[in-house]
Amino acid sequence: MERLGFVGLGIMGAPMARNALKAGFAVTVTNRTLDRAKPLGDAGATVMRTPREVAERSDIVITMVTSSPDVETVTFGPDGIAAGAHEGLLAIDMSTVSPAATREFAKRAAANRPPFRTLDAPVSGGELGAIEARLSIMIGGDEKDVKRAMPVFEALGKTIVHIGDHGAGQACKLANQIAVALNNLGVSEALVFAKAQGIDLERTRQVIAGGAGSSWAMQNYAPKMIAGDFKPGFMVDLQQKDLRLVLDDAYGQHVSLPGTALVHALYAALQHDGGGRDGNHALLKVIERLSGVEARQS
Ligand code: NAP
Protein backbone atom coordinates (compact mmCIF):
# COMPACT_ATOMS: atom_id res chain seq x y z
CA MET A 1 0.00 0.00 0.00
CA GLU A 2 1.12 3.56 -0.72
CA ARG A 3 2.30 5.57 2.28
CA LEU A 4 -0.13 8.45 2.79
CA GLY A 5 0.46 11.96 4.13
CA PHE A 6 -2.10 14.54 5.27
CA VAL A 7 -1.46 18.27 5.57
CA GLY A 8 -4.36 20.14 7.24
CA LEU A 9 -6.42 18.50 9.97
CA GLY A 10 -9.43 20.80 10.25
CA ILE A 11 -13.12 19.91 10.15
CA MET A 12 -12.57 17.89 6.95
CA GLY A 13 -8.91 16.84 7.00
CA ALA A 14 -9.00 15.15 10.43
CA PRO A 15 -11.84 12.68 9.70
CA MET A 16 -10.41 12.00 6.23
CA ALA A 17 -7.03 11.08 7.73
CA ARG A 18 -8.84 8.90 10.25
CA ASN A 19 -10.64 7.02 7.47
CA ALA A 20 -7.34 6.47 5.66
CA LEU A 21 -5.98 4.89 8.86
CA LYS A 22 -9.10 2.71 9.16
CA ALA A 23 -8.59 1.56 5.56
CA GLY A 24 -5.12 0.29 6.55
CA PHE A 25 -2.85 2.99 5.07
CA ALA A 26 0.28 4.03 6.93
CA VAL A 27 -0.51 7.69 7.56
CA THR A 28 1.77 10.63 8.39
CA VAL A 29 0.12 13.94 9.29
CA THR A 30 0.89 17.53 10.10
CA ASN A 31 -1.10 20.62 10.99
CA ARG A 32 -0.08 24.27 11.29
CA THR A 33 -1.49 24.26 14.85
CA LEU A 34 0.35 21.11 15.86
CA ASP A 35 -1.83 20.39 18.91
CA ARG A 36 -4.72 19.54 16.59
CA ALA A 37 -2.70 16.60 15.23
CA LYS A 38 -2.53 14.86 18.61
CA PRO A 39 -5.81 12.87 18.32
CA LEU A 40 -4.59 11.47 14.97
CA GLY A 41 -1.29 10.54 16.60
CA ASP A 42 -3.24 8.74 19.33
CA ALA A 43 -5.19 6.91 16.61
CA GLY A 44 -1.99 5.57 15.02
CA ALA A 45 -0.76 8.26 12.61
CA THR A 46 2.83 9.52 12.68
CA VAL A 47 2.86 13.24 13.46
CA MET A 48 5.51 15.45 11.82
CA ARG A 49 6.15 19.18 12.23
CA THR A 50 6.14 20.30 8.58
CA PRO A 51 4.65 19.43 5.18
CA ARG A 52 8.23 18.87 3.96
CA GLU A 53 8.75 16.07 6.50
CA VAL A 54 5.35 14.58 5.62
CA ALA A 55 6.32 14.53 1.91
CA GLU A 56 9.67 12.89 2.68
CA ARG A 57 7.89 10.00 4.42
CA SER A 58 4.97 9.59 1.96
CA ASP A 59 4.21 8.35 -1.56
CA ILE A 60 0.98 10.34 -1.79
CA VAL A 61 0.34 13.59 0.14
CA ILE A 62 -3.13 15.06 0.55
CA THR A 63 -3.58 18.75 1.33
CA MET A 64 -6.82 19.90 3.00
CA VAL A 65 -6.29 23.56 3.89
CA THR A 66 -8.35 26.70 3.35
CA SER A 67 -7.65 28.69 0.19
CA SER A 68 -5.32 29.04 -2.82
CA PRO A 69 -2.56 30.98 -0.93
CA ASP A 70 -2.66 28.35 1.84
CA VAL A 71 -2.21 25.51 -0.67
CA GLU A 72 0.69 27.48 -2.15
CA THR A 73 2.28 27.89 1.30
CA VAL A 74 2.05 24.24 2.30
CA THR A 75 3.13 23.06 -1.16
CA PHE A 76 5.80 25.52 -2.28
CA GLY A 77 6.70 27.39 0.95
CA PRO A 78 10.13 26.98 2.62
CA ASP A 79 9.06 23.86 4.56
CA GLY A 80 6.52 22.79 1.97
CA ILE A 81 5.82 19.57 0.10
CA ALA A 82 8.03 20.57 -2.87
CA ALA A 83 11.03 20.85 -0.51
CA GLY A 84 10.49 17.22 0.55
CA ALA A 85 9.55 15.90 -2.89
CA HIS A 86 11.08 12.71 -4.27
CA GLU A 87 10.75 10.66 -7.43
CA GLY A 88 7.16 9.44 -7.81
CA LEU A 89 5.58 11.70 -5.19
CA LEU A 90 1.92 12.49 -5.93
CA ALA A 91 0.40 15.58 -4.25
CA ILE A 92 -3.40 15.64 -4.19
CA ASP A 93 -5.08 18.88 -3.20
CA MET A 94 -8.56 18.23 -1.82
CA SER A 95 -9.19 21.81 -0.58
CA THR A 96 -11.50 24.05 -2.59
CA VAL A 97 -9.34 26.60 -4.43
CA SER A 98 -9.09 28.50 -7.70
CA PRO A 99 -8.95 26.36 -10.89
CA ALA A 100 -6.40 28.77 -12.41
CA ALA A 101 -4.14 28.58 -9.33
CA THR A 102 -4.45 24.78 -9.47
CA ARG A 103 -3.22 24.67 -13.08
CA GLU A 104 -0.31 26.90 -12.05
CA PHE A 105 0.56 24.59 -9.13
CA ALA A 106 0.61 21.60 -11.53
CA LYS A 107 3.11 23.41 -13.75
CA ARG A 108 5.31 24.39 -10.80
CA ALA A 109 5.28 20.81 -9.52
CA ALA A 110 6.35 19.52 -12.94
CA ALA A 111 9.20 22.08 -12.99
CA ASN A 112 10.33 21.30 -9.41
CA ARG A 113 13.67 19.52 -8.87
CA PRO A 114 12.81 16.70 -8.45
CA PRO A 115 9.46 17.02 -10.24
CA PHE A 116 6.33 15.64 -8.61
CA ARG A 117 2.85 14.88 -9.86
CA THR A 118 -0.40 16.56 -8.82
CA LEU A 119 -4.14 16.05 -8.87
CA ASP A 120 -6.94 18.36 -7.77
CA ALA A 121 -9.64 16.39 -5.98
CA PRO A 122 -12.00 18.70 -4.08
CA VAL A 123 -14.90 17.15 -2.26
CA SER A 124 -18.55 17.66 -1.42
CA GLY A 125 -20.62 16.07 1.32
CA GLY A 126 -19.71 18.15 4.34
CA GLU A 127 -18.28 17.15 7.69
CA LEU A 128 -20.66 14.19 7.94
CA GLY A 129 -19.64 12.97 4.49
CA ALA A 130 -16.00 13.17 5.61
CA ILE A 131 -16.67 11.30 8.86
CA GLU A 132 -18.69 8.57 7.14
CA ALA A 133 -16.34 8.28 4.12
CA ARG A 134 -19.21 9.20 1.80
CA LEU A 135 -17.67 12.21 0.06
CA SER A 136 -18.24 13.07 -3.58
CA ILE A 137 -14.80 13.55 -5.10
CA MET A 138 -14.29 15.51 -8.33
CA ILE A 139 -10.91 15.02 -9.90
CA GLY A 140 -8.68 16.95 -12.30
CA GLY A 141 -5.41 15.61 -13.68
CA ASP A 142 -3.87 12.74 -15.61
CA GLU A 143 -5.69 9.42 -15.92
CA LYS A 144 -2.72 7.37 -14.71
CA ASP A 145 -2.44 9.41 -11.51
CA VAL A 146 -6.20 9.11 -10.93
CA LYS A 147 -5.94 5.31 -11.29
CA ARG A 148 -3.01 5.21 -8.90
CA ALA A 149 -4.87 7.28 -6.29
CA MET A 150 -8.17 5.41 -6.64
CA PRO A 151 -7.68 3.19 -3.52
CA VAL A 152 -7.13 6.38 -1.51
CA PHE A 153 -10.23 8.04 -2.93
CA GLU A 154 -12.24 4.88 -2.23
CA ALA A 155 -11.21 5.08 1.43
CA LEU A 156 -12.57 8.63 1.67
CA GLY A 157 -15.61 8.81 -0.58
CA LYS A 158 -18.37 7.08 -2.51
CA THR A 159 -18.97 9.11 -5.69
CA ILE A 160 -15.62 9.47 -7.41
CA VAL A 161 -15.51 11.10 -10.85
CA HIS A 162 -12.54 12.07 -13.01
CA ILE A 163 -13.79 15.33 -14.56
CA GLY A 164 -10.84 16.27 -16.81
CA ASP A 165 -7.42 17.86 -16.87
CA HIS A 166 -5.72 19.80 -14.03
CA GLY A 167 -8.17 22.36 -12.58
CA ALA A 168 -11.27 20.55 -13.88
CA GLY A 169 -11.98 19.09 -10.43
CA GLN A 170 -11.91 22.58 -8.93
CA ALA A 171 -14.11 23.98 -11.72
CA CYS A 172 -16.65 21.23 -10.98
CA LYS A 173 -16.47 21.98 -7.25
CA LEU A 174 -17.24 25.65 -7.90
CA ALA A 175 -20.30 24.62 -9.95
CA ASN A 176 -21.29 22.47 -6.96
CA GLN A 177 -20.95 25.49 -4.65
CA ILE A 178 -23.41 27.48 -6.76
CA ALA A 179 -25.99 24.73 -6.25
CA VAL A 180 -25.20 24.45 -2.51
CA ALA A 181 -25.60 28.19 -1.91
CA LEU A 182 -28.82 28.52 -3.89
CA ASN A 183 -30.33 25.43 -2.28
CA ASN A 184 -29.60 26.99 1.10
CA LEU A 185 -31.44 30.12 0.03
CA GLY A 186 -34.41 28.07 -1.20
CA VAL A 187 -34.64 26.17 2.08
CA SER A 188 -34.32 29.38 4.12
CA GLU A 189 -37.12 31.11 2.21
CA ALA A 190 -39.37 28.03 2.34
CA LEU A 191 -39.00 27.78 6.13
CA VAL A 192 -39.58 31.49 6.77
CA PHE A 193 -42.65 31.43 4.51
CA ALA A 194 -44.01 28.31 6.26
CA LYS A 195 -43.53 29.92 9.68
CA ALA A 196 -45.31 33.08 8.53
CA GLN A 197 -48.17 30.87 7.32
CA GLY A 198 -48.39 29.38 10.81
CA ILE A 199 -47.84 25.77 9.72
CA ASP A 200 -45.71 23.22 11.61
CA LEU A 201 -42.09 23.50 10.49
CA GLU A 202 -40.97 19.93 11.13
CA ARG A 203 -43.96 18.42 9.30
CA THR A 204 -43.41 20.89 6.45
CA ARG A 205 -39.73 20.01 6.23
CA GLN A 206 -40.46 16.30 6.32
CA VAL A 207 -42.93 16.32 3.44
CA ILE A 208 -40.86 18.70 1.28
CA ALA A 209 -37.79 16.48 1.82
CA GLY A 210 -39.73 13.58 0.28
CA GLY A 211 -40.88 15.49 -2.80
CA ALA A 212 -39.73 17.65 -5.69
CA GLY A 213 -38.63 20.45 -3.34
CA SER A 214 -36.05 18.22 -1.70
CA SER A 215 -32.30 18.83 -1.71
CA TRP A 216 -29.27 17.87 0.40
CA ALA A 217 -29.84 21.18 2.20
CA MET A 218 -33.49 20.36 2.91
CA GLN A 219 -32.53 16.92 4.23
CA ASN A 220 -29.44 17.88 6.25
CA TYR A 221 -29.55 21.60 7.01
CA ALA A 222 -33.26 22.27 7.53
CA PRO A 223 -33.45 20.17 10.76
CA LYS A 224 -30.51 22.18 12.17
CA MET A 225 -32.04 25.48 11.01
CA ILE A 226 -35.37 24.95 12.75
CA ALA A 227 -33.56 23.70 15.88
CA GLY A 228 -31.50 26.94 15.91
CA ASP A 229 -28.25 24.95 15.68
CA PHE A 230 -25.84 27.00 13.57
CA LYS A 231 -22.57 25.25 14.51
CA PRO A 232 -20.36 24.88 11.45
CA GLY A 233 -19.93 21.86 9.35
CA PHE A 234 -19.04 24.34 6.59
CA MET A 235 -18.30 27.90 7.69
CA VAL A 236 -19.89 30.99 6.14
CA ASP A 237 -16.39 32.45 5.59
CA LEU A 238 -15.43 29.38 3.51
CA GLN A 239 -18.71 29.50 1.57
CA GLN A 240 -17.93 33.14 0.75
CA LYS A 241 -14.39 32.25 -0.33
CA ASP A 242 -15.90 29.76 -2.81
CA LEU A 243 -18.60 32.13 -4.11
CA ARG A 244 -15.93 34.80 -4.61
CA LEU A 245 -13.94 32.32 -6.74
CA VAL A 246 -17.11 31.55 -8.73
CA LEU A 247 -17.99 35.22 -9.28
CA ASP A 248 -14.41 36.20 -10.23
CA ASP A 249 -14.25 33.47 -12.89
CA ALA A 250 -17.80 34.22 -14.08
CA TYR A 251 -16.95 37.92 -14.36
CA GLY A 252 -13.86 37.14 -16.44
CA GLN A 253 -15.92 35.04 -18.85
CA HIS A 254 -19.01 37.30 -18.93
CA VAL A 255 -21.13 34.53 -17.44
CA SER A 256 -24.16 35.97 -15.66
CA LEU A 257 -24.97 34.32 -12.31
CA PRO A 258 -27.60 36.55 -10.68
CA GLY A 259 -28.60 34.00 -8.03
CA THR A 260 -25.00 33.45 -6.90
CA ALA A 261 -24.36 37.20 -6.71
CA LEU A 262 -27.47 37.62 -4.56
CA VAL A 263 -26.56 34.84 -2.11
CA HIS A 264 -23.01 36.20 -1.86
CA ALA A 265 -24.45 39.59 -0.84
CA LEU A 266 -26.79 37.98 1.70
CA TYR A 267 -23.91 36.03 3.27
CA ALA A 268 -21.94 39.32 3.47
CA ALA A 269 -24.66 40.66 5.79
CA LEU A 270 -24.13 37.63 8.01
CA GLN A 271 -20.35 38.21 8.04
CA HIS A 272 -20.93 41.88 8.86
CA ASP A 273 -22.87 40.81 11.95
CA GLY A 274 -20.02 38.55 13.13
CA GLY A 275 -21.45 35.28 11.74
CA GLY A 276 -18.52 34.31 9.52
CA ARG A 277 -17.73 31.24 11.60
CA ASP A 278 -21.35 30.03 11.73
CA GLY A 279 -22.36 27.14 9.51
CA ASN A 280 -23.45 28.15 5.99
CA HIS A 281 -27.06 27.21 6.85
CA ALA A 282 -27.10 30.36 9.04
CA LEU A 283 -28.26 32.05 5.83
CA LEU A 284 -31.67 31.45 7.40
CA LYS A 285 -30.93 34.21 9.92
CA VAL A 286 -30.61 36.81 7.14
CA ILE A 287 -33.92 35.81 5.58
CA GLU A 288 -35.55 35.81 9.01
CA ARG A 289 -34.31 39.34 9.65
CA LEU A 290 -35.63 40.63 6.32
CA SER A 291 -39.16 39.50 7.26
CA GLY A 292 -39.12 39.71 11.05
CA VAL A 293 -40.04 36.02 11.24
CA GLU A 294 -38.05 33.48 13.29
CA ALA A 295 -38.38 30.03 11.71
CA ARG A 296 -37.78 27.83 14.77
CA GLN A 297 -39.70 24.73 15.73
CA SER A 298 -41.84 25.65 18.73
P1 NAP B 1 -11.00 24.24 8.66
O1 NAP B 1 -11.69 23.39 9.67
O2 NAP B 1 -10.94 25.72 8.84
O3 NAP B 1 -9.52 23.66 8.45
C1 NAP B 1 -8.56 24.34 7.67
C2 NAP B 1 -7.24 23.64 7.85
O4 NAP B 1 -6.26 24.26 7.01
C3 NAP B 1 -6.69 23.71 9.27
O5 NAP B 1 -6.03 22.49 9.53
C4 NAP B 1 -5.69 24.87 9.19
O6 NAP B 1 -4.66 24.79 10.17
C5 NAP B 1 -5.12 24.62 7.81
N1 NAP B 1 -4.51 25.82 7.21
C6 NAP B 1 -5.15 26.93 6.76
N2 NAP B 1 -4.28 27.82 6.26
C7 NAP B 1 -3.05 27.26 6.40
C8 NAP B 1 -1.74 27.69 6.07
N3 NAP B 1 -1.51 28.89 5.48
N4 NAP B 1 -0.71 26.88 6.36
C9 NAP B 1 -0.92 25.67 6.94
N5 NAP B 1 -2.15 25.20 7.27
C10 NAP B 1 -3.20 25.99 7.01
O7 NAP B 1 -11.67 24.04 7.20
P2 NAP B 1 -12.40 22.75 6.59
O8 NAP B 1 -13.86 22.91 6.78
O9 NAP B 1 -11.71 21.51 7.03
O10 NAP B 1 -12.13 23.02 5.04
C11 NAP B 1 -10.90 22.68 4.40
C12 NAP B 1 -11.08 22.83 2.90
O11 NAP B 1 -12.13 21.94 2.46
C13 NAP B 1 -11.51 24.24 2.45
O12 NAP B 1 -10.93 24.54 1.22
C14 NAP B 1 -13.03 24.10 2.32
O13 NAP B 1 -13.56 25.05 1.43
C15 NAP B 1 -13.16 22.68 1.81
N6 NAP B 1 -14.42 21.97 2.10
C16 NAP B 1 -15.01 22.06 3.33
C17 NAP B 1 -16.20 21.37 3.56
C18 NAP B 1 -16.93 21.43 4.90
O14 NAP B 1 -18.12 21.03 4.95
N7 NAP B 1 -16.30 21.87 5.97
C19 NAP B 1 -16.78 20.60 2.55
C20 NAP B 1 -16.13 20.50 1.33
C21 NAP B 1 -14.95 21.20 1.12
P3 NAP B 1 -4.90 25.36 11.65
O15 NAP B 1 -5.54 24.23 12.43
O16 NAP B 1 -3.56 25.72 12.14
O17 NAP B 1 -5.81 26.56 11.54
Coordinates of C-alpha atoms and ligand atoms in Angstrom, one line a residue:
M1 CA 0.0 0.0 0.0
E2 CA 1.1 3.6 -0.7
R3 CA 2.3 5.6 2.3
L4 CA -0.1 8.5 2.8
G5 CA 0.5 12.0 4.1
F6 CA -2.1 14.5 5.3
V7 CA -1.5 18.3 5.6
G8 CA -4.4 20.1 7.2
L9 CA -6.4 18.5 10.0
G10 CA -9.4 20.8 10.2
I11 CA -13.1 19.9 10.1
M12 CA -12.6 17.9 7.0
G13 CA -8.9 16.8 7.0
A14 CA -9.0 15.1 10.4
P15 CA -11.8 12.7 9.7
M16 CA -10.4 12.0 6.2
A17 CA -7.0 11.1 7.7
R18 CA -8.8 8.9 10.3
N19 CA -10.6 7.0 7.5
A20 CA -7.3 6.5 5.7
L21 CA -6.0 4.9 8.9
K22 CA -9.1 2.7 9.2
A23 CA -8.6 1.6 5.6
G24 CA -5.1 0.3 6.5
F25 CA -2.8 3.0 5.1
A26 CA 0.3 4.0 6.9
V27 CA -0.5 7.7 7.6
T28 CA 1.8 10.6 8.4
V29 CA 0.1 13.9 9.3
T30 CA 0.9 17.5 10.1
N31 CA -1.1 20.6 11.0
R32 CA -0.1 24.3 11.3
T33 CA -1.5 24.3 14.9
L34 CA 0.4 21.1 15.9
D35 CA -1.8 20.4 18.9
R36 CA -4.7 19.5 16.6
A37 CA -2.7 16.6 15.2
K38 CA -2.5 14.9 18.6
P39 CA -5.8 12.9 18.3
L40 CA -4.6 11.5 15.0
G41 CA -1.3 10.5 16.6
D42 CA -3.2 8.7 19.3
A43 CA -5.2 6.9 16.6
G44 CA -2.0 5.6 15.0
A45 CA -0.8 8.3 12.6
T46 CA 2.8 9.5 12.7
V47 CA 2.9 13.2 13.5
M48 CA 5.5 15.5 11.8
R49 CA 6.1 19.2 12.2
T50 CA 6.1 20.3 8.6
P51 CA 4.7 19.4 5.2
R52 CA 8.2 18.9 4.0
E53 CA 8.8 16.1 6.5
V54 CA 5.4 14.6 5.6
A55 CA 6.3 14.5 1.9
E56 CA 9.7 12.9 2.7
R57 CA 7.9 10.0 4.4
S58 CA 5.0 9.6 2.0
D59 CA 4.2 8.3 -1.6
I60 CA 1.0 10.3 -1.8
V61 CA 0.3 13.6 0.1
I62 CA -3.1 15.1 0.5
T63 CA -3.6 18.7 1.3
M64 CA -6.8 19.9 3.0
V65 CA -6.3 23.6 3.9
T66 CA -8.3 26.7 3.3
S67 CA -7.6 28.7 0.2
S68 CA -5.3 29.0 -2.8
P69 CA -2.6 31.0 -0.9
D70 CA -2.7 28.3 1.8
V71 CA -2.2 25.5 -0.7
E72 CA 0.7 27.5 -2.2
T73 CA 2.3 27.9 1.3
V74 CA 2.1 24.2 2.3
T75 CA 3.1 23.1 -1.2
F76 CA 5.8 25.5 -2.3
G77 CA 6.7 27.4 0.9
P78 CA 10.1 27.0 2.6
D79 CA 9.1 23.9 4.6
G80 CA 6.5 22.8 2.0
I81 CA 5.8 19.6 0.1
A82 CA 8.0 20.6 -2.9
A83 CA 11.0 20.8 -0.5
G84 CA 10.5 17.2 0.5
A85 CA 9.6 15.9 -2.9
H86 CA 11.1 12.7 -4.3
E87 CA 10.8 10.7 -7.4
G88 CA 7.2 9.4 -7.8
L89 CA 5.6 11.7 -5.2
L90 CA 1.9 12.5 -5.9
A91 CA 0.4 15.6 -4.3
I92 CA -3.4 15.6 -4.2
D93 CA -5.1 18.9 -3.2
M94 CA -8.6 18.2 -1.8
S95 CA -9.2 21.8 -0.6
T96 CA -11.5 24.1 -2.6
V97 CA -9.3 26.6 -4.4
S98 CA -9.1 28.5 -7.7
P99 CA -9.0 26.4 -10.9
A100 CA -6.4 28.8 -12.4
A101 CA -4.1 28.6 -9.3
T102 CA -4.4 24.8 -9.5
R103 CA -3.2 24.7 -13.1
E104 CA -0.3 26.9 -12.1
F105 CA 0.6 24.6 -9.1
A106 CA 0.6 21.6 -11.5
K107 CA 3.1 23.4 -13.8
R108 CA 5.3 24.4 -10.8
A109 CA 5.3 20.8 -9.5
A110 CA 6.3 19.5 -12.9
A111 CA 9.2 22.1 -13.0
N112 CA 10.3 21.3 -9.4
R113 CA 13.7 19.5 -8.9
P114 CA 12.8 16.7 -8.4
P115 CA 9.5 17.0 -10.2
F116 CA 6.3 15.6 -8.6
R117 CA 2.8 14.9 -9.9
T118 CA -0.4 16.6 -8.8
L119 CA -4.1 16.1 -8.9
D120 CA -6.9 18.4 -7.8
A121 CA -9.6 16.4 -6.0
P122 CA -12.0 18.7 -4.1
V123 CA -14.9 17.1 -2.3
S124 CA -18.6 17.7 -1.4
G125 CA -20.6 16.1 1.3
G126 CA -19.7 18.2 4.3
E127 CA -18.3 17.2 7.7
L128 CA -20.7 14.2 7.9
G129 CA -19.6 13.0 4.5
A130 CA -16.0 13.2 5.6
I131 CA -16.7 11.3 8.9
E132 CA -18.7 8.6 7.1
A133 CA -16.3 8.3 4.1
R134 CA -19.2 9.2 1.8
L135 CA -17.7 12.2 0.1
S136 CA -18.2 13.1 -3.6
I137 CA -14.8 13.5 -5.1
M138 CA -14.3 15.5 -8.3
I139 CA -10.9 15.0 -9.9
G140 CA -8.7 17.0 -12.3
G141 CA -5.4 15.6 -13.7
D142 CA -3.9 12.7 -15.6
E143 CA -5.7 9.4 -15.9
K144 CA -2.7 7.4 -14.7
D145 CA -2.4 9.4 -11.5
V146 CA -6.2 9.1 -10.9
K147 CA -5.9 5.3 -11.3
R148 CA -3.0 5.2 -8.9
A149 CA -4.9 7.3 -6.3
M150 CA -8.2 5.4 -6.6
P151 CA -7.7 3.2 -3.5
V152 CA -7.1 6.4 -1.5
F153 CA -10.2 8.0 -2.9
E154 CA -12.2 4.9 -2.2
A155 CA -11.2 5.1 1.4
L156 CA -12.6 8.6 1.7
G157 CA -15.6 8.8 -0.6
K158 CA -18.4 7.1 -2.5
T159 CA -19.0 9.1 -5.7
I160 CA -15.6 9.5 -7.4
V161 CA -15.5 11.1 -10.8
H162 CA -12.5 12.1 -13.0
I163 CA -13.8 15.3 -14.6
G164 CA -10.8 16.3 -16.8
D165 CA -7.4 17.9 -16.9
H166 CA -5.7 19.8 -14.0
G167 CA -8.2 22.4 -12.6
A168 CA -11.3 20.6 -13.9
G169 CA -12.0 19.1 -10.4
Q170 CA -11.9 22.6 -8.9
A171 CA -14.1 24.0 -11.7
C172 CA -16.7 21.2 -11.0
K173 CA -16.5 22.0 -7.3
L174 CA -17.2 25.6 -7.9
A175 CA -20.3 24.6 -9.9
N176 CA -21.3 22.5 -7.0
Q177 CA -21.0 25.5 -4.6
I178 CA -23.4 27.5 -6.8
A179 CA -26.0 24.7 -6.3
V180 CA -25.2 24.4 -2.5
A181 CA -25.6 28.2 -1.9
L182 CA -28.8 28.5 -3.9
N183 CA -30.3 25.4 -2.3
N184 CA -29.6 27.0 1.1
L185 CA -31.4 30.1 0.0
G186 CA -34.4 28.1 -1.2
V187 CA -34.6 26.2 2.1
S188 CA -34.3 29.4 4.1
E189 CA -37.1 31.1 2.2
A190 CA -39.4 28.0 2.3
L191 CA -39.0 27.8 6.1
V192 CA -39.6 31.5 6.8
F193 CA -42.6 31.4 4.5
A194 CA -44.0 28.3 6.3
K195 CA -43.5 29.9 9.7
A196 CA -45.3 33.1 8.5
Q197 CA -48.2 30.9 7.3
G198 CA -48.4 29.4 10.8
I199 CA -47.8 25.8 9.7
D200 CA -45.7 23.2 11.6
L201 CA -42.1 23.5 10.5
E202 CA -41.0 19.9 11.1
R203 CA -44.0 18.4 9.3
T204 CA -43.4 20.9 6.5
R205 CA -39.7 20.0 6.2
Q206 CA -40.5 16.3 6.3
V207 CA -42.9 16.3 3.4
I208 CA -40.9 18.7 1.3
A209 CA -37.8 16.5 1.8
G210 CA -39.7 13.6 0.3
G211 CA -40.9 15.5 -2.8
A212 CA -39.7 17.7 -5.7
G213 CA -38.6 20.4 -3.3
S214 CA -36.1 18.2 -1.7
S215 CA -32.3 18.8 -1.7
W216 CA -29.3 17.9 0.4
A217 CA -29.8 21.2 2.2
M218 CA -33.5 20.4 2.9
Q219 CA -32.5 16.9 4.2
N220 CA -29.4 17.9 6.3
Y221 CA -29.5 21.6 7.0
A222 CA -33.3 22.3 7.5
P223 CA -33.4 20.2 10.8
K224 CA -30.5 22.2 12.2
M225 CA -32.0 25.5 11.0
I226 CA -35.4 24.9 12.7
A227 CA -33.6 23.7 15.9
G228 CA -31.5 26.9 15.9
D229 CA -28.2 24.9 15.7
F230 CA -25.8 27.0 13.6
K231 CA -22.6 25.2 14.5
P232 CA -20.4 24.9 11.4
G233 CA -19.9 21.9 9.3
F234 CA -19.0 24.3 6.6
M235 CA -18.3 27.9 7.7
V236 CA -19.9 31.0 6.1
D237 CA -16.4 32.5 5.6
L238 CA -15.4 29.4 3.5
Q239 CA -18.7 29.5 1.6
Q240 CA -17.9 33.1 0.7
K241 CA -14.4 32.2 -0.3
D242 CA -15.9 29.8 -2.8
L243 CA -18.6 32.1 -4.1
R244 CA -15.9 34.8 -4.6
L245 CA -13.9 32.3 -6.7
V246 CA -17.1 31.5 -8.7
L247 CA -18.0 35.2 -9.3
D248 CA -14.4 36.2 -10.2
D249 CA -14.2 33.5 -12.9
A250 CA -17.8 34.2 -14.1
Y251 CA -17.0 37.9 -14.4
G252 CA -13.9 37.1 -16.4
Q253 CA -15.9 35.0 -18.9
H254 CA -19.0 37.3 -18.9
V255 CA -21.1 34.5 -17.4
S256 CA -24.2 36.0 -15.7
L257 CA -25.0 34.3 -12.3
P258 CA -27.6 36.5 -10.7
G259 CA -28.6 34.0 -8.0
T260 CA -25.0 33.5 -6.9
A261 CA -24.4 37.2 -6.7
L262 CA -27.5 37.6 -4.6
V263 CA -26.6 34.8 -2.1
H264 CA -23.0 36.2 -1.9
A265 CA -24.4 39.6 -0.8
L266 CA -26.8 38.0 1.7
Y267 CA -23.9 36.0 3.3
A268 CA -21.9 39.3 3.5
A269 CA -24.7 40.7 5.8
L270 CA -24.1 37.6 8.0
Q271 CA -20.3 38.2 8.0
H272 CA -20.9 41.9 8.9
D273 CA -22.9 40.8 12.0
G274 CA -20.0 38.5 13.1
G275 CA -21.5 35.3 11.7
G276 CA -18.5 34.3 9.5
R277 CA -17.7 31.2 11.6
D278 CA -21.3 30.0 11.7
G279 CA -22.4 27.1 9.5
N280 CA -23.5 28.2 6.0
H281 CA -27.1 27.2 6.8
A282 CA -27.1 30.4 9.0
L283 CA -28.3 32.1 5.8
L284 CA -31.7 31.4 7.4
K285 CA -30.9 34.2 9.9
V286 CA -30.6 36.8 7.1
I287 CA -33.9 35.8 5.6
E288 CA -35.6 35.8 9.0
R289 CA -34.3 39.3 9.6
L290 CA -35.6 40.6 6.3
S291 CA -39.2 39.5 7.3
G292 CA -39.1 39.7 11.1
V293 CA -40.0 36.0 11.2
E294 CA -38.1 33.5 13.3
A295 CA -38.4 30.0 11.7
R296 CA -37.8 27.8 14.8
Q297 CA -39.7 24.7 15.7
S298 CA -41.8 25.7 18.7
Ligands
NAP1 P1 -11.0 24.2 8.7 O1 -11.7 23.4 9.7 O2 -10.9 25.7 8.8 O3 -9.5 23.7 8.4 C1 -8.6 24.3 7.7 C2 -7.2 23.6 7.9 O4 -6.3 24.3 7.0 C3 -6.7 23.7 9.3 O5 -6.0 22.5 9.5 C4 -5.7 24.9 9.2 O6 -4.7 24.8 10.2 C5 -5.1 24.6 7.8 N1 -4.5 25.8 7.2 C6 -5.1 26.9 6.8 N2 -4.3 27.8 6.3 C7 -3.0 27.3 6.4 C8 -1.7 27.7 6.1 N3 -1.5 28.9 5.5 N4 -0.7 26.9 6.4 C9 -0.9 25.7 6.9 N5 -2.1 25.2 7.3 C10 -3.2 26.0 7.0 O7 -11.7 24.0 7.2 P2 -12.4 22.7 6.6 O8 -13.9 22.9 6.8 O9 -11.7 21.5 7.0 O10 -12.1 23.0 5.0 C11 -10.9 22.7 4.4 C12 -11.1 22.8 2.9 O11 -12.1 21.9 2.5 C13 -11.5 24.2 2.5 O12 -10.9 24.5 1.2 C14 -13.0 24.1 2.3 O13 -13.6 25.0 1.4 C15 -13.2 22.7 1.8 N6 -14.4 22.0 2.1 C16 -15.0 22.1 3.3 C17 -16.2 21.4 3.6 C18 -16.9 21.4 4.9 O14 -18.1 21.0 5.0 N7 -16.3 21.9 6.0 C19 -16.8 20.6 2.6 C20 -16.1 20.5 1.3 C21 -14.9 21.2 1.1 P3 -4.9 25.4 11.7 O15 -5.5 24.2 12.4 O16 -3.6 25.7 12.1 O17 -5.8 26.6 11.5

